[in-house]
Amino acid sequence: MTVRVRFAPSPTGYLHIGSVWTALFTWMYARRHNGQFILRIEDTDTRRTVPGALENLMDGLRWFGIEWDEGPDIGGPYGPYTQTERAPLYQQWAHWLVDNGYAYKCFATAEELAEMRVLLEARGDHSGYDRRYRDYPPEKVAALEAAGHPYVIRFKMPLDGTSVVPDLLRGDVVFENVQLTDFVLLKSNGLPTYHLAVVVDDHFMKISHVTRGIEWLSTAPLHVQLYKAFGWEMPVWVHLPVILSPSGRGKLSKRTQAFLDSGEKVLVRADEFTRAGYLRDALVNFLVNVGWSFGDDREKFTIEEAIARFDLAAISPAPVKLPYAKLDWLNGQYIQEMPPAALAKAVAPFLAAAGYTVDTAALLPLMPAMSVRLKRLTDAVDFLRFLYEKAPLPPAGEVTDKRLPPAGALAAFTAARNFVQTVQPYDYDQLQAGLNAIGEANTTNGKAGPFLGKMRLAITRQQVSPPLFESMLALGRAESAARLDDVVIALEQLALTP
Ligand code: GLU
């Protein structure tokens, strides 16, 4: 069997991280079996369509490296891939069902339905429909139609027996038909509901495996009945588990935005993860390890390695939570592996977003030291702020130490400023040798350490910062000397103050 799978989002807003998760597994399965991955846009609920959502969605998928073989933008042999462009096909098959006795026209008006609902609810029936048009006499149907009354087409659900949904993760899931209503297939505006569209499209697009959220399992018996009525072969159904919010109460959603133990907001939208400074490869690695496990106790792997062993059948049907804390760890691992130039390029947009004008080349000396310190790319902003902003000088008292009393501090910083102004070349080795010597000569214990710690504070003016020599290289000779000059002036004043 050729594997043909699809991701079928509705363009109703942002890209949810759970959708990326679904899309990833679907896409991986296609790649594993040299099949096709199809992007189909389910936009028949036109009131919910949000302008720009489709572009946003496609950009998001591409960012994650999920490329489709057929889709609304690139076409393909089974297009169009946007459901509103396929309306005639759904109409044709809805009418086929009517003509063959599997469906019927229902003329209930909105008022009629509202009344019906109240009466039914009073009896504890939540179906919302009493099937009053199911066996309506054909001549009355014809008269209503001739008079121009709008209608929907409803499926004639069997009134007894069971519908069995074979689910790859759960086995056969059995539903009592008496529990099911006569679902609407075609709305009065001529557009299909999800139920008709999904069955028609999955059939005509030759979909082999339907991967979708567990929320569709409860209406899957209708889909099974539709396949039966049409006489079409069913796809393999794979209902993916729900992703719960970190609290475990309810599903992960923007509406019930929760907070992590750390006090941070839980990220839900795919673009929130990218803006929070996570790398593509780390995020993909992270998501793929939710509900499926790579095995061998390995948490870190490439997408190619994962594809080589991926199987839809190995996904666990149990509800899952995203282990957010693990993402930070994983992201840190990926950052550590980045060559300095790549890391500089990756952090640059975050610095720019913070309002700084970034010279990527100037960041290079700091990148090896940064790569072991960053968990997220956004962390770079706090570390590197000193490059772009000169914070106020710490009180002169803070650049002295019990091993570097004011007189020694003044001598050391003066020597350091002079040295920095003139040293040739201005490079790591020279800075290290020269400043170590100055420190050793001026501390009471003859060790450079206490002085170098104060130097770092004088240069970066941050409690948390990259190491000294790299910071000085990134800052450049003139600015480093100027910052030391500030310290010299402050210490001179301290010496003058009685
Ligand atoms: N449009 C549906 C959704 O966004 C797709 C479900 C499916 O994949 O069949 O949930």
PDB file of N, CA and C in Angstrom, residues 51-97:
ATOM      1  N   PRO A  51      -8.504  35.808   8.114  1.00  0.00           N
ATOM      2  CA  PRO A  51      -7.605  36.220   7.033  1.00  0.00           C
ATOM      3  C   PRO A  51      -6.141  36.126   7.479  1.00  0.00           C
ATOM      4  N   GLY A  52      -5.324  35.610   6.608  1.00  0.00           N
ATOM      5  CA  GLY A  52      -3.892  35.510   6.929  1.00  0.00           C
ATOM      6  C   GLY A  52      -3.515  34.227   7.666  1.00  0.00           C
ATOM      7  N   ALA A  53      -4.530  33.515   8.159  1.00  0.00           N
ATOM      8  CA  ALA A  53      -4.230  32.317   8.958  1.00  0.00           C
ATOM      9  C   ALA A  53      -3.545  31.237   8.114  1.00  0.00           C
ATOM     10  N   LEU A  54      -3.944  31.138   6.860  1.00  0.00           N
ATOM     11  CA  LEU A  54      -3.378  30.096   6.001  1.00  0.00           C
ATOM     12  C   LEU A  54      -1.883  30.329   5.771  1.00  0.00           C
ATOM     13  N   GLU A  55      -1.517  31.559   5.471  1.00  0.00           N
ATOM     14  CA  GLU A  55      -0.110  31.895   5.227  1.00  0.00           C
ATOM     15  C   GLU A  55       0.705  31.633   6.504  1.00  0.00           C
ATOM     16  N   ASN A  56       0.124  32.051   7.610  1.00  0.00           N
ATOM     17  CA  ASN A  56       0.770  31.874   8.900  1.00  0.00           C
ATOM     18  C   ASN A  56       1.024  30.387   9.190  1.00  0.00           C
ATOM     19  N   LEU A  57       0.020  29.616   8.862  1.00  0.00           N
ATOM     20  CA  LEU A  57       0.095  28.177   9.061  1.00  0.00           C
ATOM     21  C   LEU A  57       1.181  27.536   8.195  1.00  0.00           C
ATOM     22  N   MET A  58       1.202  27.942   6.927  1.00  0.00           N
ATOM     23  CA  MET A  58       2.184  27.365   6.010  1.00  0.00           C
ATOM     24  C   MET A  58       3.600  27.797   6.407  1.00  0.00           C
ATOM     25  N   ASP A  59       3.742  29.067   6.784  1.00  0.00           N
ATOM     26  CA  ASP A  59       5.063  29.545   7.230  1.00  0.00           C
ATOM     27  C   ASP A  59       5.521  28.755   8.447  1.00  0.00           C
ATOM     28  N   GLY A  60       4.577  28.531   9.356  1.00  0.00           N
ATOM     29  CA  GLY A  60       4.899  27.800  10.582  1.00  0.00           C
ATOM     30  C   GLY A  60       5.369  26.385  10.268  1.00  0.00           C
ATOM     31  N   LEU A  61       4.642  25.694   9.422  1.00  0.00           N
ATOM     32  CA  LEU A  61       5.021  24.316   9.085  1.00  0.00           C
ATOM     33  C   LEU A  61       6.404  24.294   8.429  1.00  0.00           C
ATOM     34  N   ARG A  62       6.627  25.227   7.524  1.00  0.00           N
ATOM     35  CA  ARG A  62       7.927  25.266   6.836  1.00  0.00           C
ATOM     36  C   ARG A  62       9.052  25.534   7.827  1.00  0.00           C
ATOM     37  N   TRP A  63       8.780  26.404   8.786  1.00  0.00           N
ATOM     38  CA  TRP A  63       9.811  26.698   9.793  1.00  0.00           C
ATOM     39  C   TRP A  63      10.256  25.424  10.501  1.00  0.00           C
ATOM     40  N   PHE A  64       9.287  24.542  10.724  1.00  0.00           N
ATOM     41  CA  PHE A  64       9.600  23.279  11.398  1.00  0.00           C
ATOM     42  C   PHE A  64      10.207  22.242  10.438  1.00  0.00           C
ATOM     43  N   GLY A  65      10.315  22.601   9.181  1.00  0.00           N
ATOM     44  CA  GLY A  65      10.901  21.677   8.216  1.00  0.00           C
ATOM     45  C   GLY A  65       9.891  20.692   7.646  1.00  0.00           C
ATOM     46  N   ILE A  66       8.625  20.962   7.885  1.00  0.00           N
ATOM     47  CA  ILE A  66       7.570  20.065   7.389  1.00  0.00           C
ATOM     48  C   ILE A  66       7.149  20.550   6.002  1.00  0.00           C
ATOM     49  N   GLU A  67       7.543  19.801   4.999  1.00  0.00           N
ATOM     50  CA  GLU A  67       7.239  20.198   3.615  1.00  0.00           C
ATOM     51  C   GLU A  67       6.193  19.230   3.063  1.00  0.00           C
ATOM     52  N   TRP A  68       5.249  19.739   2.304  1.00  0.00           N
ATOM     53  CA  TRP A  68       4.193  18.898   1.767  1.00  0.00           C
ATOM     54  C   TRP A  68       4.444  18.604   0.289  1.00  0.00           C
ATOM     55  N   ASP A  69       3.928  17.455  -0.140  1.00  0.00           N
ATOM     56  CA  ASP A  69       4.108  17.030  -1.525  1.00  0.00           C
ATOM     57  C   ASP A  69       2.957  17.501  -2.407  1.00  0.00           C
ATOM     58  N   GLU A  70       1.816  17.737  -1.779  1.00  0.00           N
ATOM     59  CA  GLU A  70       0.659  18.271  -2.495  1.00  0.00           C
ATOM     60  C   GLU A  70      -0.001  19.255  -1.527  1.00  0.00           C
ATOM     61  N   GLY A  71      -0.540  20.314  -2.066  1.00  0.00           N
ATOM     62  CA  GLY A  71      -1.154  21.275  -1.159  1.00  0.00           C
ATOM     63  C   GLY A  71      -1.721  22.461  -1.912  1.00  0.00           C
ATOM     64  N   PRO A  72      -2.372  23.360  -1.191  1.00  0.00           N
ATOM     65  CA  PRO A  72      -3.089  24.456  -1.844  1.00  0.00           C
ATOM     66  C   PRO A  72      -2.177  25.368  -2.662  1.00  0.00           C
ATOM     67  N   ASP A  73      -0.940  25.513  -2.228  1.00  0.00           N
ATOM     68  CA  ASP A  73      -0.043  26.430  -2.938  1.00  0.00           C
ATOM     69  C   ASP A  73       0.668  25.762  -4.101  1.00  0.00           C
ATOM     70  N   ILE A  74       0.893  24.444  -4.017  1.00  0.00           N
ATOM     71  CA  ILE A  74       1.669  23.776  -5.063  1.00  0.00           C
ATOM     72  C   ILE A  74       0.824  22.834  -5.915  1.00  0.00           C
ATOM     73  N   GLY A  75      -0.428  22.649  -5.523  1.00  0.00           N
ATOM     74  CA  GLY A  75      -1.309  21.783  -6.296  1.00  0.00           C
ATOM     75  C   GLY A  75      -0.934  20.315  -6.145  1.00  0.00           C
ATOM     76  N   GLY A  76      -1.324  19.523  -7.137  1.00  0.00           N
ATOM     77  CA  GLY A  76      -1.083  18.086  -7.070  1.00  0.00           C
ATOM     78  C   GLY A  76      -2.180  17.377  -7.842  1.00  0.00           C
ATOM     79  N   PRO A  77      -2.032  16.079  -8.016  1.00  0.00           N
ATOM     80  CA  PRO A  77      -2.973  15.344  -8.876  1.00  0.00           C
ATOM     81  C   PRO A  77      -4.386  15.209  -8.315  1.00  0.00           C
ATOM     82  N   TYR A  78      -4.587  15.493  -7.027  1.00  0.00           N
ATOM     83  CA  TYR A  78      -5.918  15.281  -6.451  1.00  0.00           C
ATOM     84  C   TYR A  78      -6.551  16.572  -5.936  1.00  0.00           C
ATOM     85  N   GLY A  79      -6.102  17.685  -6.487  1.00  0.00           N
ATOM     86  CA  GLY A  79      -6.590  18.981  -6.023  1.00  0.00           C
ATOM     87  C   GLY A  79      -7.987  19.284  -6.515  1.00  0.00           C
ATOM     88  N   PRO A  80      -8.547  20.420  -6.205  1.00  0.00           N
ATOM     89  CA  PRO A  80      -7.921  21.426  -5.330  1.00  0.00           C
ATOM     90  C   PRO A  80      -7.815  20.934  -3.879  1.00  0.00           C
ATOM     91  N   TYR A  81      -6.936  21.570  -3.118  1.00  0.00           N
ATOM     92  CA  TYR A  81      -6.661  21.124  -1.756  1.00  0.00           C
ATOM     93  C   TYR A  81      -7.267  22.057  -0.705  1.00  0.00           C
ATOM     94  N   THR A  82      -8.150  22.911  -1.150  1.00  0.00           N
ATOM     95  CA  THR A  82      -8.866  23.792  -0.232  1.00  0.00           C
ATOM     96  C   THR A  82     -10.337  23.433  -0.357  1.00  0.00           C
ATOM     97  N   GLN A  83     -10.961  23.096   0.769  1.00  0.00           N
ATOM     98  CA  GLN A  83     -12.295  22.493   0.679  1.00  0.00           C
ATOM     99  C   GLN A  83     -13.354  23.406   0.065  1.00  0.00           C
ATOM    100  N   THR A  84     -13.279  24.705   0.313  1.00  0.00           N
ATOM    101  CA  THR A  84     -14.321  25.557  -0.268  1.00  0.00           C
ATOM    102  C   THR A  84     -14.265  25.538  -1.800  1.00  0.00           C
ATOM    103  N   GLU A  85     -13.129  25.119  -2.355  1.00  0.00           N
ATOM    104  CA  GLU A  85     -13.036  25.027  -3.817  1.00  0.00           C
ATOM    105  C   GLU A  85     -13.553  23.687  -4.336  1.00  0.00           C
ATOM    106  N   ARG A  86     -13.996  22.833  -3.455  1.00  0.00           N
ATOM    107  CA  ARG A  86     -14.438  21.499  -3.846  1.00  0.00           C
ATOM    108  C   ARG A  86     -15.940  21.313  -3.613  1.00  0.00           C
ATOM    109  N   ALA A  87     -16.651  22.416  -3.390  1.00  0.00           N
ATOM    110  CA  ALA A  87     -18.066  22.321  -3.026  1.00  0.00           C
ATOM    111  C   ALA A  87     -18.895  21.436  -3.969  1.00  0.00           C
ATOM    112  N   PRO A  88     -18.739  21.565  -5.296  1.00  0.00           N
ATOM    113  CA  PRO A  88     -19.575  20.742  -6.174  1.00  0.00           C
ATOM    114  C   PRO A  88     -19.417  19.237  -5.925  1.00  0.00           C
ATOM    115  N   LEU A  89     -18.208  18.838  -5.581  1.00  0.00           N
ATOM    116  CA  LEU A  89     -17.969  17.415  -5.335  1.00  0.00           C
ATOM    117  C   LEU A  89     -18.769  16.927  -4.115  1.00  0.00           C
ATOM    118  N   TYR A  90     -18.758  17.731  -3.062  1.00  0.00           N
ATOM    119  CA  TYR A  90     -19.494  17.330  -1.848  1.00  0.00           C
ATOM    120  C   TYR A  90     -20.994  17.325  -2.133  1.00  0.00           C
ATOM    121  N   GLN A  91     -21.431  18.313  -2.909  1.00  0.00           N
ATOM    122  CA  GLN A  91     -22.867  18.382  -3.235  1.00  0.00           C
ATOM    123  C   GLN A  91     -23.280  17.145  -4.023  1.00  0.00           C
ATOM    124  N   GLN A  92     -22.440  16.805  -4.972  1.00  0.00           N
ATOM    125  CA  GLN A  92     -22.740  15.630  -5.797  1.00  0.00           C
ATOM    126  C   GLN A  92     -22.894  14.379  -4.926  1.00  0.00           C
ATOM    127  N   TRP A  93     -21.987  14.190  -3.979  1.00  0.00           N
ATOM    128  CA  TRP A  93     -22.036  12.967  -3.171  1.00  0.00           C
ATOM    129  C   TRP A  93     -23.112  13.033  -2.093  1.00  0.00           C
ATOM    130  N   ALA A  94     -23.416  14.207  -1.617  1.00  0.00           N
ATOM    131  CA  ALA A  94     -24.519  14.331  -0.653  1.00  0.00           C
ATOM    132  C   ALA A  94     -25.819  13.938  -1.359  1.00  0.00           C
ATOM    133  N   HIS A  95     -25.994  14.396  -2.573  1.00  0.00           N
ATOM    134  CA  HIS A  95     -27.212  14.058  -3.312  1.00  0.00           C
ATOM    135  C   HIS A  95     -27.228  12.585  -3.712  1.00  0.00           C
ATOM    136  N   TRP A  96     -26.078  12.054  -3.950  1.00  0.00           N
ATOM    137  CA  TRP A  96     -26.006  10.617  -4.236  1.00  0.00           C
ATOM    138  C   TRP A  96     -26.550   9.826  -3.042  1.00  0.00           C
ATOM    139  N   LEU A  97     -26.166  10.278  -1.852  1.00  0.00           N
ATOM    140  CA  LEU A  97     -26.642   9.589  -0.644  1.00  0.00           C
ATOM    141  C   LEU A  97     -28.162   9.709  -0.516  1.00  0.00           C
TER     142      LEU A  97
END
